Each structure stands twice: as C-alpha cells, then as structure tokens.
Short mmCIF file of C-alpha atoms and ligand atoms in Angstrom, two decimals:
data_model
loop_
_atom_site.label_atom_id
_atom_site.label_comp_id
_atom_site.label_asym_id
_atom_site.label_seq_id
_atom_site.Cartn_x
_atom_site.Cartn_y
_atom_site.Cartn_z
CA MET A 442 0.07 -0.33 0.06
CA LYS A 443 1.15 3.46 -0.63
CA LEU A 444 1.83 6.31 0.99
CA GLU A 445 0.66 8.81 -1.34
CA VAL A 446 2.06 11.82 1.02
CA LYS A 447 1.55 14.42 -2.21
CA THR A 448 -2.02 14.50 -1.70
CA LEU A 449 -1.45 16.13 0.91
CA ARG A 450 -0.89 19.35 -0.77
CA TYR A 451 -3.57 19.76 -3.13
CA LEU A 452 -6.57 19.37 -0.30
CA THR A 453 -8.47 22.17 0.11
CA SER A 454 -10.12 22.89 3.98
CA ASP A 455 -13.46 21.64 2.61
CA ASP A 456 -12.30 18.74 0.88
CA PHE A 457 -10.63 17.69 4.31
CA ARG A 458 -14.24 18.81 6.06
CA VAL A 459 -15.80 15.89 4.04
CA LEU A 460 -12.68 13.40 4.71
CA THR A 461 -13.59 14.28 8.30
CA ALA A 462 -16.92 14.05 8.35
CA VAL A 463 -16.45 10.67 6.83
CA GLU A 464 -14.44 9.77 8.99
CA MET A 465 -16.79 10.42 11.81
CA GLY A 466 -19.95 8.94 9.64
CA SER A 467 -17.91 5.86 9.69
CA LYS A 468 -17.45 5.41 13.31
CA ASN A 469 -21.65 4.29 13.04
CA HIS A 470 -21.92 3.28 9.45
CA GLU A 471 -19.69 0.57 7.82
CA ILE A 472 -20.63 2.67 4.30
CA VAL A 473 -22.02 6.50 5.01
CA PRO A 474 -25.56 8.16 3.22
CA VAL A 475 -24.69 11.00 1.39
CA HIS A 476 -26.81 13.25 3.11
CA LEU A 477 -24.64 12.52 5.98
CA ILE A 478 -21.76 13.43 4.97
CA ILE A 479 -23.72 16.78 3.75
CA GLN A 480 -25.24 17.18 6.87
CA THR A 481 -21.32 16.98 9.44
CA ALA A 482 -19.36 18.54 6.59
CA ASN A 483 -21.15 21.82 7.35
CA ILE A 484 -19.88 23.49 4.14
CA ARG A 485 -22.47 24.58 1.04
CA HIS A 486 -23.96 21.32 -0.51
CA GLY A 487 -22.80 21.79 -4.40
CA ASN A 488 -19.50 21.90 -2.90
CA VAL A 489 -19.45 18.57 -0.75
CA GLN A 490 -20.39 16.61 -4.12
CA ARG A 491 -17.24 18.17 -6.05
CA CYS A 492 -15.20 17.65 -2.26
CA ILE A 493 -16.60 13.93 -2.42
CA ALA A 494 -15.82 13.32 -5.94
CA GLU A 495 -11.74 15.06 -5.56
CA LEU A 496 -11.37 12.67 -2.98
CA ALA A 497 -12.88 10.16 -4.85
CA ARG A 498 -10.55 10.48 -7.10
CA ARG A 499 -7.49 10.18 -4.83
CA ASN A 500 -8.89 7.20 -3.70
CA LEU A 501 -9.08 9.05 -0.04
CA VAL A 502 -12.79 7.38 -0.53
CA ALA A 503 -14.66 4.88 -2.51
CA LYS A 504 -18.22 4.80 -3.55
CA GLU A 505 -20.49 1.59 -2.26
CA CYS A 506 -24.03 1.48 -3.06
CA THR A 507 -25.75 -0.60 -0.79
CA SER A 508 -29.36 -1.56 -1.74
CA LYS A 509 -30.40 1.39 1.04
CA TYR A 510 -28.85 4.11 -0.03
CA ASP A 511 -25.17 5.58 -1.97
CA GLY A 512 -22.24 6.35 0.86
CA TYR A 513 -18.41 6.05 1.12
CA ARG A 514 -16.47 4.91 3.23
CA LEU A 515 -12.72 5.76 3.84
CA THR A 516 -9.71 4.30 2.53
CA TYR A 517 -6.66 3.76 4.16
CA GLY A 518 -5.10 6.15 1.67
CA GLY A 519 -7.76 8.77 3.65
CA TYR A 520 -7.05 7.55 7.50
CA ASP A 521 -3.37 7.57 6.40
CA TYR A 522 -4.29 11.64 4.98
CA LEU A 523 -6.14 12.14 8.19
CA ALA A 524 -3.73 11.27 10.86
CA LEU A 525 0.03 12.55 8.63
CA ARG A 526 -2.15 15.52 9.06
CA ALA A 527 -2.65 15.80 12.40
CA LEU A 528 1.38 14.38 12.95
CA SER A 529 2.24 17.36 10.67
CA LYS A 530 0.05 19.93 12.37
CA ARG A 531 1.52 18.67 15.74
CA GLY A 532 5.63 19.26 14.11
CA THR A 533 6.45 15.33 14.64
CA VAL A 534 6.48 14.45 10.99
CA VAL A 535 7.29 16.77 8.14
CA SER A 536 7.87 14.72 5.08
CA VAL A 537 7.64 11.33 4.23
CA GLY A 538 10.81 9.62 3.01
CA ASN A 539 11.49 5.75 2.21
CA GLN A 540 9.40 3.35 3.05
CA ILE A 541 11.65 0.99 5.20
CA GLY A 542 9.71 -2.06 5.79
CA VAL A 543 6.94 -3.62 4.67
CA GLY A 544 5.74 -5.81 7.81
CA LYS A 545 2.27 -8.53 6.92
CA GLU A 546 0.39 -5.27 9.27
CA SER A 547 2.53 -2.61 9.57
CA ASP A 548 4.45 -0.18 6.70
CA ILE A 549 7.79 1.63 8.14
CA HIS A 550 8.69 4.86 6.83
CA VAL A 551 12.01 7.34 7.34
CA VAL A 552 10.96 10.40 7.77
CA ALA A 553 11.63 13.34 9.51
CA ASP A 554 10.18 16.04 11.91
CA ALA A 555 9.93 19.59 12.23
CA ASP A 556 13.79 19.92 13.34
CA GLY A 557 15.01 17.80 10.49
CA HIS A 558 15.21 14.08 12.92
CA GLU A 559 15.42 11.41 11.22
CA ARG A 560 11.74 9.32 12.59
CA VAL A 561 10.46 6.52 11.22
CA LEU A 562 6.29 6.39 11.10
CA LYS A 563 4.69 2.80 11.60
CA ILE A 564 1.73 2.53 10.08
CA HIS A 565 -0.70 -0.35 11.24
CA ARG A 566 -2.49 -1.37 8.97
CA LEU A 567 -5.13 -4.33 10.52
CA GLY A 568 -6.83 -6.66 8.21
CA ARG A 569 -5.20 -5.22 5.12
CA THR A 570 -5.78 -7.71 1.81
CA SER A 571 -2.95 -8.35 0.61
CA PHE A 572 -2.38 -11.19 2.77
CA ARG A 573 -3.79 -14.55 2.02
CA THR A 574 -5.73 -14.80 5.30
CA VAL A 575 -7.75 -12.26 3.16
CA LYS A 576 -11.18 -14.22 2.93
CA ASN A 577 -11.16 -15.49 7.03
CA ASN A 578 -10.50 -11.83 7.90
CA ARG A 579 -13.57 -10.67 6.22
CA ASP A 580 -15.81 -13.03 7.31
CA TYR A 581 -13.88 -12.31 10.73
CA LEU A 582 -14.50 -8.07 9.55
CA GLN A 583 -17.29 -8.48 8.53
CA GLY A 584 -19.30 -9.46 11.90
CA ARG A 585 -18.09 -6.62 13.71
CA HIS A 586 -18.26 -3.86 12.97
CA THR A 587 -16.15 -2.24 15.51
CA ALA A 588 -14.11 -4.67 14.25
CA SER A 589 -13.02 -3.20 11.61
CA TRP A 590 -9.31 -2.46 9.95
CA MET A 591 -10.39 1.25 11.36
CA TYR A 592 -10.57 0.28 14.69
CA LEU A 593 -8.03 -2.20 14.65
CA SER A 594 -5.67 -0.36 13.08
CA ARG A 595 -6.11 2.45 15.70
CA LEU A 596 -5.80 0.09 18.89
CA SER A 597 -3.26 -1.28 17.50
CA ALA A 598 -1.31 1.70 17.22
CA THR A 599 -2.18 2.68 20.36
CA LYS A 600 -1.51 0.13 22.05
CA GLU A 601 2.18 -1.03 20.53
CA VAL A 602 3.03 3.29 21.83
CA ALA A 603 1.87 2.26 25.44
CA PHE A 604 3.62 -0.35 25.51
CA MET A 605 6.69 1.18 24.29
CA ARG A 606 6.30 4.52 26.84
CA VAL A 607 5.88 2.03 29.55
CA LEU A 608 9.37 0.45 28.31
CA LYS A 609 11.16 2.72 28.28
CA GLU A 610 10.29 4.27 30.93
CA HIS A 611 11.38 0.76 32.75
CA GLY A 612 14.86 1.32 30.70
CA PHE A 613 14.39 -1.03 28.70
CA PRO A 614 16.28 -1.03 24.65
CA VAL A 615 13.65 0.11 22.82
CA PRO A 616 12.58 3.32 20.15
CA ILE A 617 12.23 6.19 22.19
CA PRO A 618 8.26 6.82 21.16
CA TYR A 619 7.56 10.65 19.89
CA ASP A 620 4.12 10.57 18.34
CA HIS A 621 1.22 8.63 18.24
CA ASN A 622 -2.36 9.59 16.04
CA ARG A 623 -4.87 6.97 14.45
CA HIS A 624 -3.29 4.29 13.53
CA CYS A 625 0.33 5.65 13.94
CA VAL A 626 3.50 5.82 15.10
CA VAL A 627 5.61 7.57 15.37
CA MET A 628 9.44 6.81 16.82
CA GLU A 629 13.19 7.17 17.12
CA PHE A 630 14.78 5.59 14.20
CA VAL A 631 17.18 2.89 14.91
CA ASP A 632 20.88 3.16 13.07
CA ALA A 633 20.59 -0.58 13.19
CA PHE A 634 19.56 -4.08 11.12
CA PRO A 635 17.55 -6.63 12.53
CA LEU A 636 18.88 -9.78 13.56
CA ARG A 637 17.53 -11.24 10.48
CA GLN A 638 20.50 -10.01 8.71
CA ILE A 639 23.27 -10.02 10.41
CA THR A 640 24.52 -13.61 8.95
CA GLU A 641 27.76 -13.67 11.18
CA VAL A 642 27.68 -12.67 15.34
CA ALA A 643 31.48 -12.09 17.15
CA GLN A 644 30.31 -13.58 20.04
CA PRO A 645 26.69 -15.72 19.82
CA GLY A 646 26.86 -16.80 23.39
CA LYS A 647 27.07 -13.16 24.74
CA LEU A 648 24.27 -11.99 22.73
CA TYR A 649 22.72 -15.32 23.11
CA ALA A 650 22.62 -14.78 26.96
CA GLU A 651 21.69 -10.71 25.90
CA LEU A 652 18.29 -11.71 25.12
CA MET A 653 17.18 -14.67 27.05
CA ASP A 654 17.47 -11.41 29.54
CA LEU A 655 15.42 -9.04 27.85
CA ILE A 656 13.52 -11.45 28.14
CA VAL A 657 13.18 -12.54 31.63
CA ARG A 658 13.21 -9.31 32.26
CA LEU A 659 10.18 -8.18 30.69
CA ALA A 660 8.60 -11.80 32.48
CA GLN A 661 9.23 -10.06 35.18
CA SER A 662 8.15 -6.66 34.46
CA GLY A 663 4.92 -8.76 33.70
CA LEU A 664 5.24 -8.84 30.28
CA ILE A 665 6.33 -11.34 27.57
CA HIS A 666 6.54 -9.86 23.87
CA GLY A 667 4.88 -12.86 21.89
CA ASP A 668 7.44 -11.53 18.38
CA PHE A 669 10.68 -11.99 19.90
CA ASN A 670 11.77 -13.15 16.75
CA GLU A 671 15.56 -12.47 14.61
CA PHE A 672 13.17 -9.58 12.74
CA ASN A 673 11.56 -7.88 15.48
CA ILE A 674 15.49 -7.62 17.47
CA LEU A 675 17.52 -4.45 15.82
CA ILE A 676 21.12 -4.76 15.93
CA LYS A 677 23.33 -1.86 16.31
CA GLU A 678 26.66 -1.16 14.65
CA SER A 679 28.03 -2.24 18.40
CA GLY A 680 26.56 -5.20 18.57
CA VAL A 681 23.29 -4.43 20.93
CA PRO A 682 20.23 -5.24 20.27
CA THR A 683 16.80 -2.65 20.95
CA LEU A 684 13.90 -4.72 19.91
CA ILE A 685 10.31 -3.51 18.48
CA ASP A 686 7.56 -4.12 17.08
CA PHE A 687 4.95 -4.75 20.81
CA PRO A 688 1.40 -4.50 19.49
CA GLN A 689 0.80 -8.39 20.50
CA MET A 690 2.68 -8.25 23.91
CA VAL A 691 1.05 -9.75 26.41
CA SER A 692 1.33 -9.95 30.29
CA THR A 693 2.27 -12.77 32.14
CA SER A 694 -1.12 -13.54 33.72
CA HIS A 695 -2.78 -14.14 30.32
CA ALA A 696 -3.95 -17.93 30.15
CA ASN A 697 -1.85 -18.64 27.62
CA ALA A 698 1.26 -16.72 29.58
CA GLU A 699 3.73 -20.03 29.60
CA PHE A 700 2.55 -21.06 25.86
CA TYR A 701 4.31 -17.46 24.29
CA PHE A 702 7.26 -16.79 26.53
CA ASN A 703 8.04 -20.45 25.92
CA ARG A 704 7.25 -19.41 22.44
CA ASP A 705 9.40 -16.89 22.36
CA VAL A 706 12.73 -18.61 23.46
CA GLU A 707 12.40 -21.29 21.48
CA CYS A 708 12.73 -18.48 18.80
CA ILE A 709 15.97 -17.18 19.67
CA ARG A 710 16.97 -21.54 20.34
CA THR A 711 16.52 -22.31 16.77
CA TYR A 712 17.34 -18.80 15.31
CA PHE A 713 21.44 -19.03 16.61
CA ARG A 714 21.63 -22.76 16.54
CA ARG A 715 20.52 -23.05 12.78
CA ARG A 716 22.08 -19.51 11.55
CA TYR A 717 24.76 -19.41 14.26
CA ARG A 718 25.47 -22.51 15.42
CA TYR A 719 24.70 -22.04 18.40
CA GLU A 720 23.54 -23.96 21.37
CA SER A 721 23.01 -23.55 24.86
CA ALA A 722 21.68 -26.11 27.77
CA LEU A 723 20.40 -22.64 28.91
CA TYR A 724 17.30 -20.99 28.71
CA PRO A 725 14.72 -19.97 30.96
CA LYS A 726 11.52 -21.38 31.67
CA PHE A 727 8.54 -19.90 32.54
CA THR A 728 7.51 -19.60 35.97
CA ARG A 729 3.53 -18.47 36.55
CA ASP A 730 3.99 -17.47 40.65
CA ALA A 731 8.27 -15.59 39.56
CA THR A 732 8.14 -12.87 42.40
CA ARG A 733 7.30 -9.38 39.78
CA GLU A 734 9.73 -7.02 40.03
CA PHE A 735 7.36 -4.37 38.36
CA SER A 736 3.94 -4.89 36.91
CA LEU A 737 4.35 -3.45 33.88
CA ASP A 738 1.55 -5.02 32.31
CA VAL A 739 -1.14 -3.11 34.84
CA LYS A 740 0.95 0.08 34.08
CA VAL A 741 0.26 -0.19 30.92
CA SER A 742 -3.21 -1.74 30.67
CA ALA A 743 -4.43 1.84 33.05
CA SER A 744 -2.56 3.59 30.18
CA GLY A 745 -6.17 4.85 28.27
CA PHE A 746 -7.03 0.64 27.17
CA ASN A 747 -10.41 -1.05 28.91
CA ARG A 748 -9.73 -4.80 29.10
CA LYS A 749 -12.25 -5.40 26.38
CA GLN A 750 -10.32 -3.69 23.73
CA LEU A 751 -7.13 -5.05 24.72
CA LYS A 752 -9.16 -8.62 24.11
CA GLU A 753 -9.85 -7.57 20.60
CA LEU A 754 -6.96 -6.84 19.99
CA ASP A 755 -5.70 -9.98 21.47
CA GLU A 756 -8.45 -12.40 19.47
CA TYR A 757 -7.73 -10.71 16.76
CA TYR A 758 -3.82 -11.78 17.24
CA ALA A 759 -4.53 -15.31 17.97
CA GLU A 760 -7.26 -15.78 15.86
CA ARG A 761 -4.36 -14.79 12.70
CA GLY A 762 -1.81 -16.91 14.33
CA GLU A 763 -4.37 -19.82 14.44
CA ILE A 764 -4.71 -18.98 10.56
CA ALA A 765 -2.18 -18.34 9.67
CA GLU A 766 -0.90 -21.72 11.14
CA GLY A 767 -3.32 -23.29 9.86
CA GLU A 768 -2.34 -22.03 6.85
CA GLY A 769 0.77 -24.75 5.97
CA SER A 770 4.15 -24.55 4.40
CA GLU A 771 3.86 -22.68 0.88
CA ASP A 772 2.57 -19.58 3.20
CA GLU A 773 5.96 -19.42 5.03
CA ASP A 774 6.54 -15.70 4.32
CA GLU A 775 3.32 -14.74 5.81
CA GLU A 776 3.56 -17.18 9.31
CA SER A 777 4.12 -15.45 12.68
CA SER A 778 6.82 -17.36 13.87
CA ASP A 779 6.50 -20.71 15.64
CA ASP A 780 7.55 -22.51 17.63
CA GLN A 781 8.14 -26.24 15.54
CA GLU A 782 11.47 -26.05 14.50
CA GLU A 783 12.16 -28.10 10.68
CA GLU A 784 14.38 -31.41 12.51
CA ASP A 785 15.14 -32.57 8.78
CA GLY A 786 17.23 -28.96 9.23
CA THR A 787 15.35 -27.46 5.89
CA GLU A 788 15.37 -24.15 6.34
CA SER A 789 11.68 -22.52 6.11
CA GLU A 790 11.24 -18.59 6.73
CA THR A 791 9.17 -18.49 10.16
CA GLY A 792 9.65 -14.93 10.44
CA SER A 793 6.47 -12.30 10.86
CA GLU A 794 7.34 -10.05 8.20
CA GLU A 795 7.74 -10.44 4.48
CA GLN A 796 11.42 -10.47 3.29
CA THR A 797 13.00 -6.83 2.68
CA THR A 798 16.16 -7.84 1.46
CA SER A 799 17.34 -10.18 -1.48
CA ASP A 800 20.27 -11.35 0.52
CA ASP A 801 18.53 -12.87 3.08
CA GLU A 802 17.71 -15.96 0.89
CA GLU A 803 22.22 -16.54 0.17
CA GLY A 804 21.98 -16.76 3.97
CA LYS A 805 19.64 -18.84 5.11
CA THR A 806 21.17 -21.39 3.01
CA LYS A 807 24.87 -20.89 3.88
CA PRO A 808 26.89 -21.40 6.89
CA PRO A 809 27.50 -18.22 8.29
CA THR A 810 31.24 -16.38 6.84
CA ALA A 811 33.58 -15.50 8.09
CA THR A 812 33.02 -11.73 6.54
CA PRO A 813 30.97 -9.20 8.42
CA THR A 814 27.99 -8.30 7.35
CA THR A 815 27.83 -5.05 5.66
CA MET A 816 26.12 -2.09 7.46
CA SER A 817 24.20 0.17 4.72
CA VAL A 818 22.09 3.15 6.42
CA PRO A 819 18.32 3.29 4.73
CA LEU A 820 19.03 6.31 2.41
CA VAL A 821 16.43 8.62 1.90
CA ASP A 822 16.73 9.49 -1.65
CA GLU A 823 12.92 11.54 -2.08
CA LEU A 824 12.12 13.40 1.09
CA VAL A 825 8.21 14.57 0.64
CA THR A 826 7.65 18.23 2.39
CA ILE A 827 3.98 17.77 3.99
CA ASP A 828 2.46 20.96 3.27
CA LYS A 829 1.46 22.05 6.41
CA ALA A 830 -0.40 25.19 5.29
CA VAL A 831 -3.81 22.73 3.97
CA GLY A 832 -6.22 23.23 5.56
CA ALA A 833 -7.41 25.51 9.45
CA LEU A 834 -9.55 23.15 10.73
CA THR A 835 -8.36 21.45 13.72
CA ILE A 836 -8.53 17.81 14.01
CA SER A 837 -9.63 16.66 16.93
CA ASP A 838 -7.61 13.42 18.35
P1 ADP B 74 6.19 -5.35 11.78
O1 ADP B 74 4.51 -4.98 12.93
O2 ADP B 74 5.06 -5.52 10.77
O3 ADP B 74 6.31 -6.81 12.26
P2 ADP B 74 7.89 -4.11 13.53
O4 ADP B 74 7.66 -2.77 13.88
O5 ADP B 74 8.10 -5.23 13.34
O6 ADP B 74 6.63 -3.52 11.97
O7 ADP B 74 8.72 -3.51 12.08
C1 ADP B 74 9.21 -4.19 10.25
C2 ADP B 74 10.40 -3.50 9.82
O8 ADP B 74 11.35 -2.44 10.29
C3 ADP B 74 11.19 -3.80 11.07
O9 ADP B 74 11.91 -5.50 10.99
C4 ADP B 74 13.13 -2.89 11.23
O10 ADP B 74 13.21 -3.36 9.88
C5 ADP B 74 12.04 -1.81 10.48
N1 ADP B 74 12.28 -1.09 11.35
C6 ADP B 74 11.16 -1.12 12.25
N2 ADP B 74 10.99 -0.07 13.56
C7 ADP B 74 12.08 0.31 12.90
C8 ADP B 74 12.90 1.49 14.17
N3 ADP B 74 12.33 2.12 15.48
N4 ADP B 74 14.21 2.21 13.64
C9 ADP B 74 14.72 1.56 12.82
N5 ADP B 74 13.82 0.54 11.84
C10 ADP B 74 13.06 -0.19 12.34
MG1 MG B 75 7.66 -6.70 13.31
#
C-alpha cells in the first residue's frame, strides 16, 4: 500500500472537512450515507459533491452502493491522510521519505520532524487485504463493525505506543516513542539491522545471553513480547540489541502466558542454532509464581485501555496466528514465528515479516561466513514535504 504524501498538498479545507465527516460517520456506519456527510461537513451543498468527487478521485474515499442508499467509506489512503495531517500540524512528521519495511501488518517509513530529525513512522494496517487469510479476515471483520480495519489498526498503534512508553521509562532497550495519531506511531529511528540480516555474530553466546536476559526481565516486569524473533530485534553496529514491534505483547497473567513465553525463548534458541550454530543448554523457563519486580502489564492497562479493547486485539492476533498456522508451509513468508522447527534441517522462513532484502535468501542457506556483515543506512532519496498550510480546520484526536 503506497503512502501518497503528495496528496496532502492538494486538498482544500473543504475537502478536509468532508473527509473528516466521512471518518466521523464511519464510527456508526459501514458505508456513510451522502446526506450524513453533507450534514456533518456543514459546508455548501454543491461544494460537498465536488469535494467528494475529488476525494474519490484521489482514493481517499470509495463509493459504495447498498440496496438502501449510496454512500462512501474511508479508504486506508484517507485514514493515512488524516493521521499525517494531524502529525504534521504538531511538527512530529513534516516529510516522509523511503519505506524501509513492509511488515505483514504495517508499513514503515523514514520521516523527518520539524527540526529535521530522522524518525520512523509505523503505519499499522490490520486486516489489510494483501495476505492470504483475506477470506477469513473478511468474515471476521464483517461480523463486527467495531472490529473494522480502522478500529483495529488504531487500537494496535495505541497499544504499541503505550507499551513502548512504559518499556522506555523502565529502561528497556526500545525505540523512543515520539507521537501517535490514529493508526500511526512516530518513533526513534534505530540505526541498526534486524538480527535476520546479521550473518555473523562475534560472540553469539553473549548476544544469546543478552536476549534471554531481556525475555526474563520483561517477564519479571509482567510482560511477554509474543513475537520475539530475528525480525523484531535490531542490532546496532556496537552489537547492542533493540527490541521493536509490540502490538501483540501480553501480560504474564494471560491464560496462554506460558505458551507465548516458551515460544519466544524457542524462537531465539532455534535461530541461534540454525544461523550461528550456537546452542546452549541454558534457557529460561516460565514460572507463573515468579516474583515480579514491576507490574508493567498493569501499568499499561491503566494507561487508557479497557479490558474489552485489549481482548479484542488479543483475539485478532490469536485468530491471525491460528489462521497462519493452519495454512501450511507454502505460506512461509506470511506466517508468524512459531515453535515448530523443522528437525530435518530444511530452513523454512518463520519470521512474521515479509522479506525486505534480497540477500536473505543467500544467508539462510549458507553457514555463517567469515566476512563481516555489511551495514548500510537506509537512504532517504525522496523527501516529500507535507504542506502544513493545507486547510484551517483542526483535527480533534
Ligand atoms: P511489523 O509489525 O509489521 O512486523 P515492525 O515494527 O516489526 O513491524 O517493523 C518492521 C521492520 O521495519 C523491522 O523489521 C525493521 O527492519 C524496521 N523498523 C521498524 N521500526 C524501526 C525503527 N524504530 N528503527 C529502524 N528500523 C525499524
Ligand atoms: Mg515485526
């Protein structure tokens, strides 16, 4: 899904009013009736039609006809626009550069803030139609209006940012969260490479111990990452790991906590065995009664979430996981990491992200080489400035 930043420049404040009206209307309507858009936008009738046509032309809204009425729904593009506009008003994102990652459920861009600092923009895209589970997802999403892609993506971003804040405050190696709006998170750009791309580690035992220690410290704080794999661990040139990707984190009080904890541990053990030929008899085991040092899970829950929301997101991730597991091995790139290692040594892809580098193929079939891993910084070759002067309406978040 392409982020059309340039669009931001061309919309008038009336266009924006109409777009906002569609967003507001979609809280109660799957397809927002035209009369409701006209009523909410509160601008001249004739103008509304013109604005809608313009928004539809730019793919920010899409026309849908039901048996009862004609209406519009907000597209991902429209939602992106609204979020970016809010972020640009606050100066946390004023230009958008290269896309540096495409996860199954997010797009990652390098962006710049008003002071020219490089940041990462993570756009959450839950329930997007590009992966094979589309049918199941549609069925799932259609059943409940509140579980629409917009709602889930926003919830996922909100949850991620809440976890990042708490983790950062407690000294965990995670990116600094700077801002958040709707389904978008602005965070520190970590100048590092995913462990997946590191072909050789000088002291695998040391890194292994550090990562296991991280899993244990999280659990002692009441948390389990839930997707602790080689794609979500970034390694700086100094060798220091940074953990990313938090929407699926669960509390150690979760009913399946032990399963998630063991899966995280197993993921690292498997990866180190395959990739670095490193194996250790030492690995942490989950004990439900372990004394906690903090209760960060409780702290996060207290920061603007209700149980129902967390449960909904939880269900989504659990359901997605089950669907992926049930799909068989041909769907390798799209599976979330699991604990079923191929004992015959076939190296199937089990990470949860789509691959973004071509040298991955090579790396996974060869034993580690003696050559150091090349590290290159993602270059921002196209900076698109967001025009902050567009429109005069303020978005209330
Ligand atoms: P997803 O939920 O789709 O897996 P992630 O948060 O794991 O999304 O990000 C996907 C990829 O984008 C990561 O594997 C990493 O390469 C890159 N990335 C994400 N966040 C950052 C960051 N803060 N700094 C640098 N790279 C990042
Ligand atoms: Mg990830």
